[in-house]
Short mmCIF file of C-alpha atoms and ligand atoms in Angstrom, two decimals:
data_model
loop_
_atom_site.label_atom_id
_atom_site.label_comp_id
_atom_site.label_asym_id
_atom_site.label_seq_id
_atom_site.Cartn_x
_atom_site.Cartn_y
_atom_site.Cartn_z
CA MET R 1 74.62 -52.91 -219.75
CA ILE R 2 74.15 -51.58 -223.22
CA ALA R 3 71.82 -52.78 -225.97
CA ILE R 4 73.14 -52.50 -229.47
CA LYS R 5 71.40 -52.74 -232.80
CA LYS R 6 74.41 -52.33 -235.04
CA PRO R 7 78.02 -51.32 -234.58
CA VAL R 8 78.76 -48.24 -232.60
CA LYS R 9 76.42 -45.75 -234.25
CA ASN R 10 73.34 -47.53 -232.89
CA LEU R 11 74.59 -47.94 -229.36
CA VAL R 12 71.87 -47.89 -226.78
CA PHE R 13 73.31 -47.64 -223.29
CA LEU R 14 71.15 -49.23 -220.69
CA THR R 15 72.78 -48.22 -217.46
CA GLY R 16 70.61 -45.20 -217.06
CA PHE R 17 70.67 -43.37 -220.35
CA PHE R 18 70.12 -43.86 -224.05
CA ILE R 19 72.45 -42.75 -226.78
CA CYS R 20 71.13 -42.39 -230.32
CA VAL R 21 67.67 -43.56 -229.47
CA THR R 22 66.31 -41.68 -232.44
CA LEU R 23 68.59 -43.71 -234.71
CA LEU R 24 66.42 -46.71 -234.01
CA VAL R 25 63.97 -45.23 -236.46
CA ALA R 26 66.53 -43.59 -238.71
CA CYS R 27 68.44 -46.82 -239.36
CA GLY R 28 65.88 -48.87 -241.20
CA ALA R 29 63.73 -49.93 -238.29
CA SER R 30 60.16 -50.95 -239.07
CA ASN R 31 58.11 -47.77 -239.19
CA ASP R 32 55.76 -48.76 -236.41
CA SER R 33 58.58 -49.22 -233.92
CA ALA R 34 58.41 -47.00 -230.85
CA ILE R 35 60.39 -45.95 -227.82
CA ILE R 36 58.77 -45.20 -224.49
CA SER R 37 60.91 -43.74 -221.73
CA GLY R 38 60.61 -41.96 -218.44
CA GLN R 39 61.72 -41.96 -214.84
CA THR R 40 61.03 -44.39 -212.05
CA MET R 41 62.67 -45.76 -208.90
CA GLY R 42 65.26 -42.98 -208.83
CA THR R 43 66.47 -43.93 -212.29
CA THR R 44 65.26 -44.07 -215.89
CA TYR R 45 63.27 -46.64 -217.81
CA HIS R 46 63.21 -47.38 -221.52
CA ILE R 47 61.01 -49.61 -223.61
CA SER R 48 61.77 -50.36 -227.23
CA LEU R 49 58.83 -51.80 -229.16
CA SER R 50 60.04 -53.23 -232.46
CA ASN R 51 56.60 -53.17 -234.05
CA ASN R 52 53.00 -52.52 -233.12
CA PRO R 53 50.90 -55.46 -234.34
CA ALA R 54 47.66 -54.29 -232.71
CA LYS R 55 48.20 -50.65 -233.81
CA HIS R 56 47.95 -49.35 -230.27
CA ASP R 57 48.12 -45.69 -229.39
CA ILE R 58 51.63 -45.53 -227.88
CA ALA R 59 50.64 -42.68 -225.54
CA ALA R 60 47.98 -44.95 -224.03
CA ILE R 61 50.53 -47.75 -223.65
CA LYS R 62 52.86 -45.32 -221.89
CA GLU R 63 50.04 -44.42 -219.51
CA GLY R 64 49.50 -48.12 -218.77
CA VAL R 65 53.24 -48.51 -218.13
CA GLU R 66 53.37 -45.50 -215.78
CA GLN R 67 50.36 -46.72 -213.80
CA ARG R 68 51.98 -50.09 -213.30
CA LEU R 69 55.32 -48.56 -212.31
CA SER R 70 53.52 -46.39 -209.72
CA ALA R 71 51.92 -49.52 -208.31
CA VAL R 72 55.32 -51.24 -208.06
CA ASN R 73 56.70 -48.19 -206.23
CA GLN R 74 53.69 -48.13 -203.94
CA SER R 75 54.63 -51.68 -202.92
CA PHE R 76 58.43 -51.57 -202.74
CA SER R 77 59.76 -48.04 -202.39
CA THR R 78 61.33 -47.10 -199.06
CA TYR R 79 61.25 -43.51 -200.36
CA ILE R 80 57.42 -43.52 -200.09
CA ASP R 81 56.24 -43.47 -196.46
CA SER R 82 52.89 -45.04 -197.27
CA SER R 83 54.28 -47.88 -199.42
CA GLU R 84 53.64 -51.50 -198.46
CA VAL R 85 57.26 -51.98 -197.44
CA SER R 86 57.47 -48.69 -195.49
CA THR R 87 54.35 -49.44 -193.47
CA LEU R 88 55.77 -52.85 -192.62
CA ASN R 89 59.14 -51.33 -191.73
CA GLN R 90 57.40 -48.80 -189.45
CA TYR R 91 55.25 -51.47 -187.80
CA THR R 92 56.78 -52.72 -184.54
CA GLY R 93 54.10 -55.13 -183.35
CA GLY R 94 54.26 -58.88 -183.65
CA GLU R 95 51.07 -59.52 -185.64
CA GLY R 96 51.06 -60.76 -189.22
CA GLN R 97 50.39 -57.94 -191.70
CA VAL R 98 48.44 -58.63 -194.89
CA LYS R 99 50.30 -57.61 -198.02
CA SER R 100 49.51 -57.66 -201.75
CA ALA R 101 50.06 -60.71 -203.93
CA ALA R 102 52.88 -58.82 -205.68
CA PHE R 103 54.58 -58.13 -202.36
CA ILE R 104 54.41 -61.80 -201.38
CA GLN R 105 55.70 -62.91 -204.80
CA VAL R 106 58.80 -60.68 -204.61
CA LEU R 107 59.39 -61.44 -200.93
CA ALA R 108 59.25 -65.18 -201.69
CA GLU R 109 61.89 -64.84 -204.42
CA ALA R 110 64.12 -62.72 -202.18
CA GLN R 111 63.83 -65.26 -199.35
CA ASN R 112 64.59 -68.12 -201.74
CA ILE R 113 67.81 -66.45 -202.88
CA SER R 114 68.73 -65.66 -199.26
CA PHE R 115 68.28 -69.33 -198.47
CA LEU R 116 70.37 -70.45 -201.46
CA THR R 117 73.15 -67.98 -200.62
CA GLU R 118 73.03 -68.71 -196.87
CA GLY R 119 72.18 -65.11 -196.14
CA ALA R 120 74.76 -63.36 -198.34
CA TYR R 121 71.74 -61.95 -200.15
CA ASP R 122 69.39 -60.51 -197.53
CA ILE R 123 66.74 -57.81 -197.99
CA THR R 124 66.74 -57.16 -194.22
CA VAL R 125 70.15 -55.54 -194.75
CA GLY R 126 68.25 -52.18 -194.80
CA PRO R 127 69.59 -50.81 -191.46
CA LEU R 128 73.15 -51.33 -192.72
CA VAL R 129 72.38 -49.84 -196.13
CA ASN R 130 70.96 -46.78 -194.38
CA LEU R 131 73.88 -46.58 -191.94
CA TRP R 132 76.35 -46.54 -194.82
CA GLY R 133 74.37 -43.77 -196.52
CA PHE R 134 72.88 -45.74 -199.43
CA GLY R 135 69.29 -45.62 -198.19
CA PRO R 136 66.50 -43.06 -198.46
CA ASP R 137 67.91 -40.65 -195.83
CA PHE R 138 70.54 -38.18 -196.92
CA SER R 139 73.89 -38.77 -195.28
CA GLU R 140 77.45 -37.53 -195.50
CA ASP R 141 79.91 -39.92 -197.11
CA ASP R 142 81.24 -41.16 -193.82
CA ILE R 143 82.37 -44.44 -192.39
CA PRO R 144 80.06 -45.48 -189.54
CA GLN R 145 81.36 -46.18 -186.05
CA ALA R 146 82.09 -49.87 -185.33
CA ASP R 147 79.52 -50.02 -182.51
CA ASN R 148 76.84 -48.53 -184.77
CA ILE R 149 77.63 -51.28 -187.27
CA SER R 150 77.35 -54.01 -184.64
CA GLN R 151 74.06 -52.50 -183.40
CA ALA R 152 72.67 -52.47 -186.95
CA ILE R 153 73.80 -56.07 -187.64
CA LYS R 154 71.58 -57.20 -184.76
CA LYS R 155 68.54 -55.98 -186.70
CA VAL R 156 69.51 -57.96 -189.82
CA GLY R 157 68.56 -61.51 -190.70
CA TYR R 158 66.21 -62.89 -193.34
CA THR R 159 65.11 -65.70 -191.01
CA ASN R 160 63.34 -62.99 -188.98
CA ILE R 161 60.67 -62.75 -191.68
CA ILE R 162 57.85 -65.27 -191.81
CA PHE R 163 55.24 -65.16 -194.54
CA ASP R 164 52.26 -67.19 -195.69
CA ARG R 165 51.42 -67.32 -199.39
CA VAL R 166 47.78 -68.24 -198.78
CA THR R 167 46.82 -65.63 -196.18
CA GLN R 168 49.38 -63.18 -197.64
CA GLN R 169 50.50 -62.32 -194.13
CA VAL R 170 54.02 -61.21 -193.30
CA LYS R 171 55.32 -61.36 -189.75
CA LYS R 172 58.42 -59.63 -188.38
CA LEU R 173 60.07 -61.66 -185.63
CA ILE R 174 61.97 -58.61 -184.38
CA PRO R 175 60.31 -55.17 -184.27
CA GLU R 176 63.27 -53.29 -185.82
CA LEU R 177 63.36 -55.46 -188.94
CA TYR R 178 63.67 -53.14 -191.97
CA MET R 179 63.35 -54.47 -195.51
CA ASP R 180 65.10 -53.01 -198.52
CA PHE R 181 63.89 -54.30 -201.91
CA SER R 182 66.27 -52.11 -203.96
CA SER R 183 68.16 -55.13 -205.25
CA ILE R 184 65.05 -56.80 -206.69
CA ALA R 185 62.32 -54.17 -207.25
CA LYS R 186 63.73 -52.83 -210.51
CA GLY R 187 63.80 -56.37 -211.87
CA TYR R 188 60.26 -56.96 -210.72
CA GLY R 189 59.24 -53.68 -212.36
CA VAL R 190 60.76 -54.85 -215.65
CA ASP R 191 58.83 -58.13 -215.45
CA THR R 192 55.60 -56.29 -214.67
CA ILE R 193 56.02 -54.02 -217.71
CA ALA R 194 57.09 -56.90 -219.97
CA GLU R 195 53.97 -58.84 -218.99
CA TYR R 196 51.77 -55.80 -219.54
CA ILE R 197 53.08 -55.06 -223.02
CA GLU R 198 52.87 -58.74 -223.95
CA SER R 199 49.23 -58.67 -222.85
CA GLN R 200 48.76 -55.82 -225.33
CA GLY R 201 50.08 -57.99 -228.19
CA PHE R 202 53.71 -56.79 -228.39
CA ASN R 203 56.01 -59.76 -228.98
CA ASP R 204 59.23 -58.00 -229.96
CA TYR R 205 60.49 -55.69 -227.27
CA MET R 206 63.13 -54.66 -224.83
CA VAL R 207 62.20 -53.34 -221.38
CA GLU R 208 64.84 -51.78 -219.17
CA ILE R 209 64.82 -50.05 -215.78
CA GLY R 210 68.15 -48.71 -214.48
CA GLY R 211 70.13 -51.35 -216.36
CA GLU R 212 67.91 -54.35 -215.51
CA MET R 213 66.53 -55.68 -218.76
CA ARG R 214 64.20 -58.17 -220.38
CA LEU R 215 64.06 -58.90 -224.09
CA ARG R 216 61.81 -60.79 -226.39
CA GLY R 217 61.78 -61.56 -230.10
CA SER R 218 63.75 -59.28 -232.37
CA ASN R 219 64.85 -55.67 -232.52
CA PRO R 220 63.22 -53.06 -234.82
CA GLU R 221 65.38 -54.24 -237.73
CA GLY R 222 64.07 -57.77 -237.35
CA THR R 223 67.34 -59.23 -236.05
CA GLN R 224 68.36 -60.48 -232.62
CA TRP R 225 68.84 -57.95 -229.84
CA ARG R 226 72.49 -57.18 -229.17
CA ILE R 227 73.55 -56.31 -225.68
CA ALA R 228 76.89 -54.83 -224.77
CA ILE R 229 78.20 -55.50 -221.31
CA GLU R 230 80.05 -52.50 -220.01
CA LYS R 231 83.66 -52.56 -218.92
CA PRO R 232 83.27 -52.11 -215.13
CA ASP R 233 85.47 -49.04 -215.03
CA PRO R 234 84.15 -46.05 -213.02
CA THR R 235 86.22 -43.60 -215.08
CA THR R 236 85.07 -44.47 -218.60
CA ARG R 237 82.17 -45.96 -220.52
CA SER R 238 83.37 -48.68 -222.82
CA ILE R 239 82.33 -52.14 -223.93
CA GLN R 240 83.65 -55.35 -222.40
CA ARG R 241 81.65 -57.81 -224.48
CA ILE R 242 78.70 -57.98 -226.86
CA ILE R 243 76.15 -60.77 -226.77
CA LYS R 244 73.07 -61.52 -228.83
CA LEU R 245 70.02 -62.28 -226.77
CA SER R 246 66.30 -62.75 -226.90
CA ASP R 247 63.61 -64.24 -224.69
CA THR R 248 65.61 -63.70 -221.54
CA ALA R 249 66.23 -61.25 -218.75
CA VAL R 250 69.68 -59.89 -218.07
CA ALA R 251 70.99 -58.01 -215.05
CA THR R 252 74.36 -56.52 -214.21
CA SER R 253 75.54 -55.53 -210.75
CA GLY R 254 78.78 -53.75 -210.19
CA ASP R 255 80.81 -51.72 -207.78
CA TYR R 256 81.63 -49.13 -210.43
CA ARG R 257 78.59 -46.80 -210.44
CA ASN R 258 77.12 -46.46 -206.95
CA PHE R 259 79.84 -45.93 -204.34
CA PHE R 260 81.57 -43.28 -202.28
CA ILE R 261 85.25 -42.63 -201.75
CA LYS R 262 86.65 -41.78 -198.34
CA ASP R 263 90.37 -41.37 -197.69
CA GLY R 264 91.15 -43.01 -201.02
CA VAL R 265 89.06 -46.12 -200.35
CA ARG R 266 86.04 -46.92 -202.50
CA PHE R 267 82.94 -48.09 -200.61
CA SER R 268 80.42 -50.07 -202.65
CA HIS R 269 76.65 -50.06 -202.07
CA THR R 270 76.68 -53.85 -201.76
CA ILE R 271 76.79 -54.81 -198.10
CA ASP R 272 78.06 -58.08 -196.69
CA PRO R 273 75.51 -58.87 -193.96
CA THR R 274 78.08 -60.85 -191.95
CA THR R 275 80.60 -58.00 -191.64
CA GLY R 276 78.02 -55.20 -191.81
CA SER R 277 80.26 -53.35 -194.26
CA PRO R 278 80.49 -52.84 -198.02
CA VAL R 279 82.05 -55.79 -199.83
CA ARG R 280 85.73 -55.53 -200.69
CA HIS R 281 86.95 -58.00 -203.23
CA SER R 282 88.24 -58.10 -206.77
CA LEU R 283 84.86 -58.69 -208.39
CA ALA R 284 84.07 -55.61 -210.48
CA SER R 285 80.81 -56.72 -212.08
CA VAL R 286 78.48 -59.66 -212.53
CA THR R 287 76.04 -60.31 -215.37
CA VAL R 288 73.27 -62.84 -214.87
CA LEU R 289 70.84 -64.24 -217.45
CA ALA R 290 67.58 -65.68 -216.13
CA PRO R 291 63.99 -66.19 -217.28
CA THR R 292 62.77 -63.25 -215.21
CA SER R 293 64.34 -59.92 -214.49
CA MET R 294 63.47 -60.21 -210.80
CA THR R 295 65.56 -63.36 -210.48
CA ALA R 296 68.46 -62.01 -212.56
CA ASP R 297 68.48 -58.74 -210.56
CA ALA R 298 68.61 -60.40 -207.15
CA TRP R 299 71.21 -62.99 -208.14
CA ALA R 300 73.46 -60.25 -209.55
CA THR R 301 73.54 -58.51 -206.16
CA ALA R 302 73.95 -61.88 -204.40
CA PHE R 303 77.06 -62.63 -206.50
CA MET R 304 78.50 -59.19 -205.75
CA VAL R 305 78.29 -60.12 -202.06
CA LEU R 306 79.71 -63.60 -202.51
CA GLY R 307 82.65 -62.54 -204.69
CA PRO R 308 84.13 -64.42 -207.63
CA LYS R 309 85.12 -67.67 -205.98
CA LYS R 310 82.12 -68.51 -203.81
CA GLY R 311 79.88 -66.90 -206.40
CA TYR R 312 81.20 -69.06 -209.23
CA ASP R 313 80.78 -72.26 -207.20
CA LEU R 314 77.21 -71.35 -206.28
CA ALA R 315 76.36 -70.35 -209.86
CA MET R 316 77.61 -73.78 -210.98
CA LYS R 317 75.63 -75.54 -208.28
CA ASN R 318 72.43 -73.77 -209.36
CA ASN R 319 73.07 -74.10 -213.12
CA LEU R 320 73.04 -70.34 -213.60
CA SER R 321 74.24 -68.41 -216.59
CA VAL R 322 76.73 -65.90 -215.16
CA LEU R 323 79.65 -63.78 -216.29
CA PHE R 324 82.00 -62.49 -213.58
CA ILE R 325 84.40 -59.67 -214.42
CA VAL R 326 87.28 -59.57 -211.98
CA LYS R 327 89.73 -56.72 -211.63
CA GLU R 328 93.34 -57.88 -211.51
CA LYS R 329 95.86 -55.07 -211.28
CA ASP R 330 94.75 -52.84 -214.14
CA GLU R 331 93.11 -55.59 -216.16
CA TYR R 332 89.61 -56.95 -216.28
CA LYS R 333 89.47 -60.74 -216.40
CA GLU R 334 86.36 -62.76 -217.27
CA LEU R 335 85.07 -65.89 -215.63
CA MET R 336 81.97 -67.50 -217.17
CA THR R 337 79.87 -70.44 -216.14
CA PRO R 338 79.51 -73.04 -218.91
CA GLN R 339 75.87 -71.93 -219.34
CA PHE R 340 76.98 -68.40 -220.13
CA GLN R 341 79.91 -69.62 -222.24
CA GLN R 342 77.64 -71.92 -224.21
CA PHE R 343 75.28 -69.11 -224.84
CA PHE R 344 78.08 -66.87 -225.93
CA LYS R 345 79.56 -69.51 -228.28
CA ASP R 346 76.25 -70.11 -229.99
CA LYS R 347 74.96 -66.62 -230.25
CA ALA R 348 77.79 -64.14 -229.92
CA ALA R 349 78.19 -61.32 -232.40
P1 ADP Z 401 73.19 -53.20 -208.63
O1 ADP Z 401 72.82 -52.75 -210.00
O2 ADP Z 401 74.61 -52.92 -208.26
O3 ADP Z 401 72.75 -54.60 -208.34
P2 ADP Z 401 70.88 -52.58 -207.21
O4 ADP Z 401 70.26 -51.24 -206.94
O5 ADP Z 401 70.16 -53.55 -208.10
O6 ADP Z 401 72.30 -52.28 -207.73
O7 ADP Z 401 71.14 -53.34 -205.84
C1 ADP Z 401 71.97 -52.76 -204.85
C2 ADP Z 401 71.14 -52.37 -203.62
O8 ADP Z 401 70.80 -53.57 -202.93
C3 ADP Z 401 71.89 -51.53 -202.61
O9 ADP Z 401 71.80 -50.16 -202.90
C4 ADP Z 401 71.16 -51.90 -201.32
O10 ADP Z 401 69.98 -51.12 -201.19
C5 ADP Z 401 70.77 -53.35 -201.54
N1 ADP Z 401 71.72 -54.30 -200.93
C6 ADP Z 401 73.00 -54.07 -200.52
N2 ADP Z 401 73.55 -55.18 -200.04
C7 ADP Z 401 72.60 -56.16 -200.12
C8 ADP Z 401 72.56 -57.54 -199.76
N3 ADP Z 401 73.61 -58.14 -199.19
N4 ADP Z 401 71.41 -58.22 -200.00
C9 ADP Z 401 70.34 -57.62 -200.56
N5 ADP Z 401 70.31 -56.33 -200.92
C10 ADP Z 401 71.43 -55.60 -200.70
MG1 MG Z 402 70.54 -55.28 -209.14
#
């Protein structure tokens, strides 16, 4: 995804890097606009503050942001051995383990989307993600053996997690259960930062982590934020569509950035829990708009698992605002739910 202020020269790419960030100031932005950026969750984050009503010290705001991002990582990163998720993954007993309110909140949303997608979306897919080399352990780009896949599938299943919102206890029904929050933690991080900067009096902002984004109010020029959805082509970076947005979160999932190629076949990092293997269908990318980034992020991965047909039907059933980009021969075709179409009609550039 790409956020745009004006035609091409102000392009701000949001799938991991910024182009022309400095132009935000150079192109007539209000003079108390600011950009905060850094690294988190194995990717980059960017915050664009269109103005600074409370005249905060931006360095102090950045410190507040970094502290909160560390806390999110300390809950959800499988790359940190002492994180809340890692300690639960390592735990093989049958007792309920008390987790933070944040952990329970994100787990509840993940479980809800698993339920609505009948398990196509499933954070217990971790053993398969690791087996296919997309997890925290380094691995060669290799196709796993069939019996290793069937062994790993036995450890997967969201119904093997029980949790209680009041006691904040999480119970694993099988000892090997391994949770992977990669498909939702970036979104939750975006929400956490958005809420923090709102609490500091910023009402016009864009927050983005690794392409997951949340926007409010207007851009530094005082007009609506413009987001460009990338053409899902692994070989180039170009724009598929531009939309004007504010007061929403937006997430894009695709098979065009994180994958490996073996013997001419491209293997995506989205795993179908029923087959135990990366998904293989014509859906190249999905863009979801939702009130929170956590929800948009998780649904985007869910739709990548479901594919265009089942995904579209489910998006309709749940009144979601979704754009599917399907690859047909060498062309990219769009399929939008009426909610997305409506939005586009009203507010498109
Ligand atoms: P994308 O931007 O493509 O959505 P994310 O990092 O947000 O990428 O989510 C993809 C990650 O989600 C994978 O790397 C993997 O860790 C995890 N994942 C893969 N398949 C599933 C699934 N079926 N359900 C939930 N999470 C999954
Ligand atoms: Mg995602």
